[in-house]
Coordinates of C-alpha atoms in Angstrom, one line a residue:
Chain A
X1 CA 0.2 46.5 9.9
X2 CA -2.2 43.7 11.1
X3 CA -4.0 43.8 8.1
X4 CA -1.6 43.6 5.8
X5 CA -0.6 40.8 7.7
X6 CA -3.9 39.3 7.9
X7 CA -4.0 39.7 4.2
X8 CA -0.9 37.8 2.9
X9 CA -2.5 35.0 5.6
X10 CA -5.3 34.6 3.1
X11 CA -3.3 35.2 0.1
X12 CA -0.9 32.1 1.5
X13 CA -3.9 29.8 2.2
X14 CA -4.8 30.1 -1.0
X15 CA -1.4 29.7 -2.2
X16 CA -0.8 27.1 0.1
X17 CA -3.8 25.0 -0.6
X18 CA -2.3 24.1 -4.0
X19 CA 0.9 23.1 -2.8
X20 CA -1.1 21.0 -0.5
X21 CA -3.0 19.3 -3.1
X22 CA -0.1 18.7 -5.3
X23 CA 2.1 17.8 -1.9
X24 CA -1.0 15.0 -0.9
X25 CA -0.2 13.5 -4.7
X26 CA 3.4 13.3 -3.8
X27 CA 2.4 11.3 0.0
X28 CA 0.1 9.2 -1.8
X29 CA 2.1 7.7 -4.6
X30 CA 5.0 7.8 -2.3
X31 CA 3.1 5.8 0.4
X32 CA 1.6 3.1 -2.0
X33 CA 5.4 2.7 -3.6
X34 CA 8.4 4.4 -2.3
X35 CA 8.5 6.5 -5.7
X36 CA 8.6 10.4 -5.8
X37 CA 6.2 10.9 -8.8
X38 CA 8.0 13.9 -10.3
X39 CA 5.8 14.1 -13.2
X40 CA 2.8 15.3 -10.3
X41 CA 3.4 19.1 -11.1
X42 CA 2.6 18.6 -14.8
X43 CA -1.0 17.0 -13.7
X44 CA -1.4 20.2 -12.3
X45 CA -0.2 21.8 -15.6
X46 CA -2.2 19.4 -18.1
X47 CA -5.6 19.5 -15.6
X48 CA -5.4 23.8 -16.0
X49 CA -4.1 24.0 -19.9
X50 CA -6.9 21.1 -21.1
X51 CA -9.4 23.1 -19.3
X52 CA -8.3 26.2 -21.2
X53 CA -7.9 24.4 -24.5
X54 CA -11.9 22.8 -24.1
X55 CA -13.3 26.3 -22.2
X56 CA -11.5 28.9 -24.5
X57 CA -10.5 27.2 -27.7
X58 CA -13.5 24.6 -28.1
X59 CA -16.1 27.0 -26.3
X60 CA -17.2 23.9 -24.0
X61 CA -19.2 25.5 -21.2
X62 CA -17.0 25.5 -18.0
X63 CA -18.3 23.3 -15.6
X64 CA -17.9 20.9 -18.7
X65 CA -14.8 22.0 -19.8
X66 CA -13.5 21.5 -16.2
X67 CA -14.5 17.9 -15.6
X68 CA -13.3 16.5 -19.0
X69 CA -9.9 18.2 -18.0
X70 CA -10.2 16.2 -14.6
X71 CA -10.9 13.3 -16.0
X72 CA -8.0 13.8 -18.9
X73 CA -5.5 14.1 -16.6
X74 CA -7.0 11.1 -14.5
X75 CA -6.5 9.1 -17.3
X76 CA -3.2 10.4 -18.1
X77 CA -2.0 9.5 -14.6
X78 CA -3.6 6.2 -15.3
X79 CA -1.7 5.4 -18.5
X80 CA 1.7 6.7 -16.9
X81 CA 1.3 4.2 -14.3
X82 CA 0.0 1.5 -16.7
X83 CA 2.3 2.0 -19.9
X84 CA 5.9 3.5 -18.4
X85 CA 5.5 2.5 -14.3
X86 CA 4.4 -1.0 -14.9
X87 CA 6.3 -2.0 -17.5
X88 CA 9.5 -1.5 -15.7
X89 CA 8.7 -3.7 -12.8
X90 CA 11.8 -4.7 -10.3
X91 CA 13.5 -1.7 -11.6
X92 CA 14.7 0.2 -8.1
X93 CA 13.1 3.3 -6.7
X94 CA 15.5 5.3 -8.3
X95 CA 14.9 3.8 -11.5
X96 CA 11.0 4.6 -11.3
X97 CA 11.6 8.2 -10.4
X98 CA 13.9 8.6 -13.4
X99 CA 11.4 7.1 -15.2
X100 CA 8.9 9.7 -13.7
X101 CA 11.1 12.3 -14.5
X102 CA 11.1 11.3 -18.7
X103 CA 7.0 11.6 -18.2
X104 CA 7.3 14.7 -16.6
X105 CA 9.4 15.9 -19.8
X106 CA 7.5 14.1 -22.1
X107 CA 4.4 15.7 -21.0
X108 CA 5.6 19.1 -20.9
X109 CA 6.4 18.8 -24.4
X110 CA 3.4 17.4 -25.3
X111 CA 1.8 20.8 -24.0
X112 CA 4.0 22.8 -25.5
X113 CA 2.9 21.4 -29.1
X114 CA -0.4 21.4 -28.3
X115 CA -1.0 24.9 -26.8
X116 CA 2.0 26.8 -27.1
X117 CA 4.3 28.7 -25.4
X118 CA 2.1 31.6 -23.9
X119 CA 1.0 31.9 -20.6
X120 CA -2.5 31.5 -20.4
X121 CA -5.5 31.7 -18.0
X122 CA -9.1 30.7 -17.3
X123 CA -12.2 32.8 -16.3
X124 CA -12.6 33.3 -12.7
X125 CA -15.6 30.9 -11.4
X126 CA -17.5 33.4 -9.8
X127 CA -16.4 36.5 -11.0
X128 CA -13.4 38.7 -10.3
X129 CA -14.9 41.3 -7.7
X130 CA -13.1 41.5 -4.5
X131 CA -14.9 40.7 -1.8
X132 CA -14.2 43.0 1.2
X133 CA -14.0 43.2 5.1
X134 CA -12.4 46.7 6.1
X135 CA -9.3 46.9 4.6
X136 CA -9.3 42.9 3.5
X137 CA -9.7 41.9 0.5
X138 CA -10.2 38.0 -1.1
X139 CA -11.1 37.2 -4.8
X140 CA -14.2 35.0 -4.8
X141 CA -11.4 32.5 -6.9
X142 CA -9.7 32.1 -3.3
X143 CA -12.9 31.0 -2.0
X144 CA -13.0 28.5 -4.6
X145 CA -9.5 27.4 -3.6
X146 CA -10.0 27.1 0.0
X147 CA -13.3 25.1 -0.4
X148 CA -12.1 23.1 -3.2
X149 CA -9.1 22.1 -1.0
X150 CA -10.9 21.2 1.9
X151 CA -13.6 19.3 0.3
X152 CA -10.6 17.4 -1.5
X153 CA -8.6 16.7 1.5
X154 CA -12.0 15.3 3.4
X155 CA -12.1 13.2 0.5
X156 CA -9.2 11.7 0.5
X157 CA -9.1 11.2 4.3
X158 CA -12.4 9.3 3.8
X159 CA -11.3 7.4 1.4
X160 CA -8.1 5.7 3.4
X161 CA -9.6 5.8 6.9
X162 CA -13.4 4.7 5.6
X163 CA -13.3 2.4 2.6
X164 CA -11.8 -1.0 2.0
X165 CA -10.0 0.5 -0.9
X166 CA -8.1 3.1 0.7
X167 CA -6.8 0.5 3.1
X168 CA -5.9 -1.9 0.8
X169 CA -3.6 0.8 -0.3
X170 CA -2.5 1.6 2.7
X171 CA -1.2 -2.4 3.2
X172 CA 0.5 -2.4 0.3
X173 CA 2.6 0.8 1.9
X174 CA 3.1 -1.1 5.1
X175 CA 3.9 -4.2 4.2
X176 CA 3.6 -5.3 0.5
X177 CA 4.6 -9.2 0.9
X178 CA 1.9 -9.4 3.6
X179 CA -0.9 -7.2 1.4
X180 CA -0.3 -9.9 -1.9
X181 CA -0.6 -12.7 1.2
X182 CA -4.2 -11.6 1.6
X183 CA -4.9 -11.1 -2.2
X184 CA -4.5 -7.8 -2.5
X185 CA -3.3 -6.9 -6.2
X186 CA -0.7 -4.5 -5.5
X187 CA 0.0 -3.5 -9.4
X188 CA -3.8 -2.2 -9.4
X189 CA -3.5 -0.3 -5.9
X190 CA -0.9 1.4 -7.7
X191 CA -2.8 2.5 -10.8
X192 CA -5.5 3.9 -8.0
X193 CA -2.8 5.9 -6.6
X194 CA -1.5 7.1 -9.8
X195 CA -5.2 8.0 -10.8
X196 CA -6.0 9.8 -7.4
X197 CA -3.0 11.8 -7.6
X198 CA -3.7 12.9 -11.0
X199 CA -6.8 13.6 -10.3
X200 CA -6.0 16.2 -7.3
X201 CA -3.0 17.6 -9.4
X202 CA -5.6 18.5 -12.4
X203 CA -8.4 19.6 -9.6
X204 CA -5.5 21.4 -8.0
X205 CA -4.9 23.2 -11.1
X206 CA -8.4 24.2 -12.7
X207 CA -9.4 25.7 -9.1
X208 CA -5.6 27.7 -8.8
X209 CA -5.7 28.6 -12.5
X210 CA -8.0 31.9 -12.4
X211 CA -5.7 33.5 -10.1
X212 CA -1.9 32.4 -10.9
X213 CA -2.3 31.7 -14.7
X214 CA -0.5 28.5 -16.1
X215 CA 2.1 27.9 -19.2
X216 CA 3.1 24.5 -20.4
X217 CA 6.3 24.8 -17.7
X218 CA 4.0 25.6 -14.6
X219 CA 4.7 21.9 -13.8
X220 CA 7.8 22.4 -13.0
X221 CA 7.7 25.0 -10.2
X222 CA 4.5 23.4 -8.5
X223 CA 6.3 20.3 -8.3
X224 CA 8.9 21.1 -6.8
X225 CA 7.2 23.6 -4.0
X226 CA 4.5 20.9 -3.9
X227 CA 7.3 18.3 -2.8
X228 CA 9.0 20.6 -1.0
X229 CA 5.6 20.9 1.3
X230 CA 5.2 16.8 1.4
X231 CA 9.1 17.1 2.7
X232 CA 8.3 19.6 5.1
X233 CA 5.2 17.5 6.2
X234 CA 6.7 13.9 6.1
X235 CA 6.9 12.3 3.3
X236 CA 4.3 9.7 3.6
X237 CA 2.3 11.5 5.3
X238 CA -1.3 12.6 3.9
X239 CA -2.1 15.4 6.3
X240 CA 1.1 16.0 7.3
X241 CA 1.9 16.7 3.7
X242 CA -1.6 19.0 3.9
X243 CA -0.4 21.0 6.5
X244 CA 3.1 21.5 4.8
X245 CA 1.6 22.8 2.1
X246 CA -0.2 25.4 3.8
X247 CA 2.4 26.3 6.0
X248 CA 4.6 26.6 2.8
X249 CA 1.8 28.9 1.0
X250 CA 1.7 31.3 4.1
X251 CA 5.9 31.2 4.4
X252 CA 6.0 32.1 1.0
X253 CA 3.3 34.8 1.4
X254 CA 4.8 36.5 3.8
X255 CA 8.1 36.3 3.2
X256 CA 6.9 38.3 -0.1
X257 CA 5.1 40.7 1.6
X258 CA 7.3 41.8 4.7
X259 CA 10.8 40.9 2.7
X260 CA 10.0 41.3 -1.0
X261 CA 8.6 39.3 -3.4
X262 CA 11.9 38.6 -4.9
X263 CA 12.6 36.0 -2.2
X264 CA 8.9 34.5 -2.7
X265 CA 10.6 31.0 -4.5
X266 CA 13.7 30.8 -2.7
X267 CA 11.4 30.1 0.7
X268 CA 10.4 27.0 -0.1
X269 CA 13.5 25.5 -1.6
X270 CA 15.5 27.4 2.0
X271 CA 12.4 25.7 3.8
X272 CA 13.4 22.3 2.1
X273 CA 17.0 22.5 2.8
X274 CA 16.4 23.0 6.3
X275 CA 14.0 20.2 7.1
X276 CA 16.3 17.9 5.5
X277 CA 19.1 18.9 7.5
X278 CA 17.6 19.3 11.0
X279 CA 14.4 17.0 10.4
X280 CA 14.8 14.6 7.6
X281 CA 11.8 13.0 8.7
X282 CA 9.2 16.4 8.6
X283 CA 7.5 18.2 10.8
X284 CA 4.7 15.7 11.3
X285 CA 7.0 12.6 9.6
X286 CA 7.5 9.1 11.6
X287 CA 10.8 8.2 12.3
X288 CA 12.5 6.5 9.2
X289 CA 13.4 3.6 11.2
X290 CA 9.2 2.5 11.8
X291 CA 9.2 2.1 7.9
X292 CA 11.0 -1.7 7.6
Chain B
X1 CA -9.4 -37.7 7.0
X2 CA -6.9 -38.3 4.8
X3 CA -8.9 -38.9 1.1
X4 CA -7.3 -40.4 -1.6
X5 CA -6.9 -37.5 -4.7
X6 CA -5.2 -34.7 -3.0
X7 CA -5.7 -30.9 -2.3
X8 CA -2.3 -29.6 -3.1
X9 CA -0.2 -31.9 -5.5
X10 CA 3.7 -30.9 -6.0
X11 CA 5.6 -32.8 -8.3
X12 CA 9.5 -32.2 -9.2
X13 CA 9.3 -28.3 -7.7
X14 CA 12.0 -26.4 -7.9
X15 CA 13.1 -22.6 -6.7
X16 CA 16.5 -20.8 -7.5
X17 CA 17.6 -17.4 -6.2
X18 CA 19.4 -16.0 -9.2
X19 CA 22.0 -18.8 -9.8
X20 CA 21.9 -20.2 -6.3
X21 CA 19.1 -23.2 -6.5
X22 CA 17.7 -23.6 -3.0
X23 CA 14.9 -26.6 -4.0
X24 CA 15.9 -29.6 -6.3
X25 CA 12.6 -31.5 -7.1
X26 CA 9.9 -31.5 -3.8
X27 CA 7.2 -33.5 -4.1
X28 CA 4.5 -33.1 -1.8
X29 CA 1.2 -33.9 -1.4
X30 CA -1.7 -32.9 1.2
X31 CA -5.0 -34.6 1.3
X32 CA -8.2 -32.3 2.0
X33 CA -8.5 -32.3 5.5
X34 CA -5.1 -33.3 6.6
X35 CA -2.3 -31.4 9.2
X36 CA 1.1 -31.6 7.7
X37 CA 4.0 -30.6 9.0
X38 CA 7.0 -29.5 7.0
X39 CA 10.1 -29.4 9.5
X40 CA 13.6 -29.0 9.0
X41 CA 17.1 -26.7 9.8
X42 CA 17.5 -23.1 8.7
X43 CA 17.6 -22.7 5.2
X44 CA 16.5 -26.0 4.1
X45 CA 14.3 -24.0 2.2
X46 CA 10.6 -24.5 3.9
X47 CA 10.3 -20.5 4.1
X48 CA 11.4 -20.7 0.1
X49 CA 8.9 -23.6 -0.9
X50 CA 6.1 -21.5 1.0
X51 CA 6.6 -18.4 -0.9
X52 CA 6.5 -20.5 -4.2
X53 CA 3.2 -21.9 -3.6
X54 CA 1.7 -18.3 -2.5
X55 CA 2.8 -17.0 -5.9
X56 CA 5.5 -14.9 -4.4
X57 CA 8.2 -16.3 -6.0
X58 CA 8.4 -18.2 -9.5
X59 CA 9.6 -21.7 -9.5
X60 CA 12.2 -22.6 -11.7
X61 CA 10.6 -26.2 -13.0
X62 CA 8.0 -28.0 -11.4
X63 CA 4.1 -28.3 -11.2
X64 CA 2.1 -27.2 -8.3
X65 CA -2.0 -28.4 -8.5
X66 CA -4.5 -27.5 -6.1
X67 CA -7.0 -29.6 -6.8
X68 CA -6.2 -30.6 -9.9
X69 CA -5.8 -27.0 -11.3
X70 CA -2.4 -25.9 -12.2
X71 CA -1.3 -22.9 -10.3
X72 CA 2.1 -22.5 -11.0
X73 CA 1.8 -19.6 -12.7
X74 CA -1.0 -17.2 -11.1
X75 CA -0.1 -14.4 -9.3
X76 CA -0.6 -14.2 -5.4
X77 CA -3.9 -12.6 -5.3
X78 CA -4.8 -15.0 -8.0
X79 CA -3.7 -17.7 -5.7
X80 CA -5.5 -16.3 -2.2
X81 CA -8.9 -16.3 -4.4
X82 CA -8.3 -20.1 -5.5
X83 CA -8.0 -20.4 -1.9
X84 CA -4.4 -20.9 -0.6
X85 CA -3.9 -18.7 2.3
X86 CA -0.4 -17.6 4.1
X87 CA 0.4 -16.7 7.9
X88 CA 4.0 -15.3 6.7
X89 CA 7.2 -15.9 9.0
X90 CA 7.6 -13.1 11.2
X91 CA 3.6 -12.4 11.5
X92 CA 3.7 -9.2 9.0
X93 CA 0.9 -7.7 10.2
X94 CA -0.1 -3.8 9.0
X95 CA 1.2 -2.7 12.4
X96 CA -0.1 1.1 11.8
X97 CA -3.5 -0.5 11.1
X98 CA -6.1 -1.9 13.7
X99 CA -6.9 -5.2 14.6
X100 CA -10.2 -4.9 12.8
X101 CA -8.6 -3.4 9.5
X102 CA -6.1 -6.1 9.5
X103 CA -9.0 -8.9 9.7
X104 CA -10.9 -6.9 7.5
X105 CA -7.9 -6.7 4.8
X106 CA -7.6 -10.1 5.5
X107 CA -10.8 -11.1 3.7
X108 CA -10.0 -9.0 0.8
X109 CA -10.3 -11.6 -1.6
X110 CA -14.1 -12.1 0.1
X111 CA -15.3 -8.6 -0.4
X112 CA -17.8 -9.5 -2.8
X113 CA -19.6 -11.7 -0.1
X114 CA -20.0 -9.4 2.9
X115 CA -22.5 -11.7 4.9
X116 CA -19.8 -14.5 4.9
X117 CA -17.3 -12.4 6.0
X118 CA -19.5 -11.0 9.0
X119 CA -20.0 -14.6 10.2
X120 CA -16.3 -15.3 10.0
X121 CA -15.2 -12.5 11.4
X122 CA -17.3 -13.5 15.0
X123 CA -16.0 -16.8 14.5
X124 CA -12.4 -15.2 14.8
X125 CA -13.1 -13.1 17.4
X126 CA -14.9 -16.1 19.3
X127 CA -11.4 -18.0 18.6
X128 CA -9.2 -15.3 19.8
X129 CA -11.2 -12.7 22.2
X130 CA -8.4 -10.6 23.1
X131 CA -8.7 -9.8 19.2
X132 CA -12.2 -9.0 20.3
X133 CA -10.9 -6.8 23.2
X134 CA -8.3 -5.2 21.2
X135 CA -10.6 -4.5 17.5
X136 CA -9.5 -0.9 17.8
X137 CA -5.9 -1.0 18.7
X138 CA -3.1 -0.6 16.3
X139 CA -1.5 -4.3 15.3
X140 CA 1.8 -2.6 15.7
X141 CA 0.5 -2.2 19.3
X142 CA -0.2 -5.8 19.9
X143 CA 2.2 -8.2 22.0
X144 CA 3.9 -10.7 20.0
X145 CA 1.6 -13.3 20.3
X146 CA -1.3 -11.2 20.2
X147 CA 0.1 -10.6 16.8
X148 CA 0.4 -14.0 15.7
X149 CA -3.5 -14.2 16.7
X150 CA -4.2 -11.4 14.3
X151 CA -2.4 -13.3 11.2
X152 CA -3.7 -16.4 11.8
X153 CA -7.3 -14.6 11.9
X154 CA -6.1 -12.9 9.3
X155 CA -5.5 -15.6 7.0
X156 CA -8.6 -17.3 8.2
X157 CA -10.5 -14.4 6.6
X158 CA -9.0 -15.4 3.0
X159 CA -11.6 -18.6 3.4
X160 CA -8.3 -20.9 2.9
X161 CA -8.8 -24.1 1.6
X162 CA -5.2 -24.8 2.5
X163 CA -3.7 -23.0 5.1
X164 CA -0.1 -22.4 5.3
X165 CA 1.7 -21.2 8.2
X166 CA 5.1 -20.5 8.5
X167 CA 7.0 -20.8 11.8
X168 CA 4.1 -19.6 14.1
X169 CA 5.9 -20.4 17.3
X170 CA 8.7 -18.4 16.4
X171 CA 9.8 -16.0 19.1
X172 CA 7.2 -16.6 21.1
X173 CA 7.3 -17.9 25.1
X174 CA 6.6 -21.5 25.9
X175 CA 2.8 -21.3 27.1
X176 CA 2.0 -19.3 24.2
X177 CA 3.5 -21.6 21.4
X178 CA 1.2 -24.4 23.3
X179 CA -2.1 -22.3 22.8
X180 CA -1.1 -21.1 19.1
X181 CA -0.1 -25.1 18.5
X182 CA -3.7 -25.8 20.2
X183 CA -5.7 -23.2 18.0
X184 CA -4.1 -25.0 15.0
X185 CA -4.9 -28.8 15.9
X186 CA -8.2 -26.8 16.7
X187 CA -8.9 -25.7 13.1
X188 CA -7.6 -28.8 11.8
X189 CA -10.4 -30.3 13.4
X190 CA -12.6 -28.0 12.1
X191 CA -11.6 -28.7 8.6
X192 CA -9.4 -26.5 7.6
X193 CA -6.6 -28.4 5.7
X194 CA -3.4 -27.0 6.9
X195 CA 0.3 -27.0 6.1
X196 CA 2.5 -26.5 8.9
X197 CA 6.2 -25.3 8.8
X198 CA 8.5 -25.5 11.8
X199 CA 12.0 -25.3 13.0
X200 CA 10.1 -26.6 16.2
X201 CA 9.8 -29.8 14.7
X202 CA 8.2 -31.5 18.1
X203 CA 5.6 -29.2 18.3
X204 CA 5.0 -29.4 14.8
X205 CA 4.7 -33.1 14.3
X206 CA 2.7 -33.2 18.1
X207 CA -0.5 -32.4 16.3
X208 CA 0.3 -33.3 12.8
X209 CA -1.1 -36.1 11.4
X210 CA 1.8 -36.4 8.6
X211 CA 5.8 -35.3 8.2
X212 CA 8.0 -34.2 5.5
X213 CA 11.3 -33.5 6.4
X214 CA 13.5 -30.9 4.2
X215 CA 16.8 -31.4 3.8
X216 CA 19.0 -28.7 2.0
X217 CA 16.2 -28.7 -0.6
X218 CA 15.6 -32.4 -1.0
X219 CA 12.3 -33.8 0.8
X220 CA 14.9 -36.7 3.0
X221 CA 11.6 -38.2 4.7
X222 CA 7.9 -38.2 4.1
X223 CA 6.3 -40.3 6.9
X224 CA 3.1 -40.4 9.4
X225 CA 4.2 -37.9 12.3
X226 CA 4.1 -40.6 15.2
X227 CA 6.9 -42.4 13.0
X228 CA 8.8 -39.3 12.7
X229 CA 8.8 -38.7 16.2
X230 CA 10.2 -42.1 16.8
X231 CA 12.8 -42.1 14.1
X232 CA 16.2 -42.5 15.3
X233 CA 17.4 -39.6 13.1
X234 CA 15.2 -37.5 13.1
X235 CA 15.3 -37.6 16.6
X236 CA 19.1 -37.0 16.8
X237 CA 18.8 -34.0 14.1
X238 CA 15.4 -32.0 14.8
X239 CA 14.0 -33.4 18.0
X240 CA 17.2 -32.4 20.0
X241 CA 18.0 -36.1 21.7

């Protein structure tokens, strides 16, 4: 009994770490301009199914075929910000979302042309032997994950706590008058944060890939469990939108395990209902009233 | 002090709010080196002229020239790097950042020349030590005058060659709107060209060394401060005989 139970634990980390990924996306964009980006599953999509395409179908070795992907998808996010975002400027939050939905469809599309309907997969990094402890058991791929995650999450953290960049950022969240007061150019702070969540959607994506498989609609699932974790987090909150993603992937794992697998995606979207009626402001959130 | 081809030349400015128009043709003009005070009642539109000349809103007709270069159109981190530097109404400082990260963000438009900003950055901290004290505490944190500190040092950290403040003694207690007043005269001594808006149009025109007053828009008196402070009318309206 333990074991199984210590198993779906490392099955939901794994899980988890992508939701957190595409959830710290969410925070990010969210933080630098009010706006839900729900086009930030489809990153996640594009970054996996271009890495396919250049790995598979132009025989690019993967490390290579992998980092073009990346930096695709970076660009994409780039060009969603630059060409449909900006564009629309003093449009309402509402209106940007909506806009951010269109991409999201748009995008979807675009992979559907491109590569078809099928579901589709890349080669595990390492390998596809178990490795084993006992009864445990953890593809080398989860590994990957974990690591990949971790490293990502440092990253970011770095980035906002350490570098004049990430702060800049940060201002134009807090107080976006006073960050254009002290010449910060708040257009460009958002096409950082439109590039950096691209880029951890498509990294989120290439390292998840081996193990789940993607199809042209994956988007739409990750995006929604991914925002469901940045709810659960706080929206707004970097590690808080982290650690609701983990705790998300290990709900959902056990929930499948001990209830049935059945149930696996109504947890999160339960999980979301709940925190928006008894904690609208997340687990980790601060109180909507701080944010004036 | 006052030279004779001014820093920040306004002609004919004026600002609307969809259809409401809240300035009808300023003129203004501040010499480099000068204190000026801009005083007048609630929503003569001071708070409105300021936001014009930081970029952060457009001006409906008019020509703004700082030093000869016309501004009117640049954006407001355009503006900060031509050097015209805002302490906002209300102090606005990134409360869930420290005091060091807000000075820090402050000299934004500096990045590229870290050694100045180093130097400037002791010269705040010499001019405020409780910012000092305090480098690590959140700005949100701070007391409201410690606050004003922080956006004044701030701004400071822009390198302004024109320094605009908007109502710095707002809120704040008595003995506290003295020492932020002092700082002011203080920098204005040190060369910093500075324009000053008040409602507290004493204090204000106590250390400038010229007056405008605004007037539902309309600039109703330009004048050297001590005449301002012994006009009858501006007296009876502003100075609260």
């Amino acid at each position: 009994m333990w074991d199984q139970i210590l198993q779906f634990l490392l099955t939901g980390i794994t899980l988890g770490s992508t939701y957190a990924l595409v959830a710290l996306g969410f925070a990010i964009i969210y933080n630098a301009s009010d706006v839900v980006n729900l086009a930030q599953g489809e990153f996640v999509m594009l970054g996996a199914m271009s890495a396919i395409a250049l790995s598979a179908g132009q025989g690019l070795p993967l490390p290579l075929a992998i980092l073009l992907a990346v930096l695709l998808t970076l660009v994409v996010g780039l060009m969603l910000q630059r060409f449909a975002i900006a564009p629309a400027k003093g449009i309402t939050v509402v209106g940007t979302i909506i806009i951010t939905i269109g991409a999201s469809i748009f995008l979807r599309g675009l992979a559907l042309l491109l590569w078809g309907k099928d579901i589709q997969a890349l080669p595990h990094f390492s390998g596809e032997t178990p490795l084993r402890w006992g009864d445990l058991t953890l593809l080398p791929q989860s590994l990957w994950v974990m690591g990949g995650t971790a490293l990502l999450v440092l990253g970011v953290q770095l980035f906002f706590n350490r570098t004049l960049l990430g702060k800049a950022i940060l201002a134009c969240s807090c107080n976006k008058t006073a960050a254009q007061l002290v010449g910060i150019n708040v257009g460009r702070m958002l096409l950082v944060a439109y590039g950096l969540s691209a880029l951890l959607g498509a990294m989120a994506g290439v390292l998840v890939t081996p193990i789940t498989y993607t199809s042209y609609d994956a988007g739409i699932m990750l995006g929604l469990k991914g925002f469901a974790a940045a709810v659960l987090g706080g929206m707004g909150n970097p590690m808080g939108a982290v650690a609701g993603g983990l705790l998300l992937g290990l709900l959902e794992s056990l929930a499948a395990g001990l209830i049935s697998s059945g149930y696996k995606d109504a947890i999160a979207f339960i999980i979301l209902l709940l925190v928006l009626f008894l904690r609208p402001s997340g687990l980790f959130g601060r109180a909507v009233s701080e944010r004036v | 002090m006052p030279s004779s081809e001014p820093l920040l030349q306004v002609r004919g400015l004026q600002g609307c709010y969809g259809p409401v128009r809240v300035l009808h043709g300023v003129d203004l003009d501040i010499a480099a080196g000068e204190l000026v005070a801009l005083v007048g009642a609630n929503g003569a539109g001071k708070t409105t002229l300021l936001r014009i000349l930081s970029g952060l809103h457009r001006a409906s007709a008019g020509q703004i020239r700082l030093d000869g270069a016309d501004i009117g159109r640049l954006p407001p981190h355009r503006i900060v790097a031509a050097g015209i530097c805002q302490v906002p109404e209300g102090r606005q400082v990134f409360a869930p950042l420290s005091v060091s990260d807000n000075l820090r963000l402050g000299g934004y438009a500096q990045r590229r020349d870290p050694a100045w900003l180093e130097r400037r950055l002791r010269f705040v901290y010499d001019l405020f030590p409780i910012l000092a004290e305090r480098h690590a505490q959140l700005a949100g944190t701070l007391s409201g005058g410690q606050q004003q500190m922080l956006a004044i040092g701030r701004a400071l950290l822009g390198r302004p060659r024109l320094l605009l403040l908007d109502e710095p003694s707002m809120g704040l207690a008595p003995l506290l709107v003295e020492e932020i007043l002092r700082v002011i005269g203080e920098l204005n001594r040190q060369g910093v060209t500075i324009l000053l808006v008040e409602q507290n149009a004493r204090a204000a025109l106590s250390i400038a060394h010229r007056g405008y007053v605004l007037e539902t828009g309309r600039v109703a008196l330009a004048a050297p401060a001590a005449t301002l402070l012994a006009d009858e009318g501006v007296k009876r309206a502003y100075l609260g005989y």
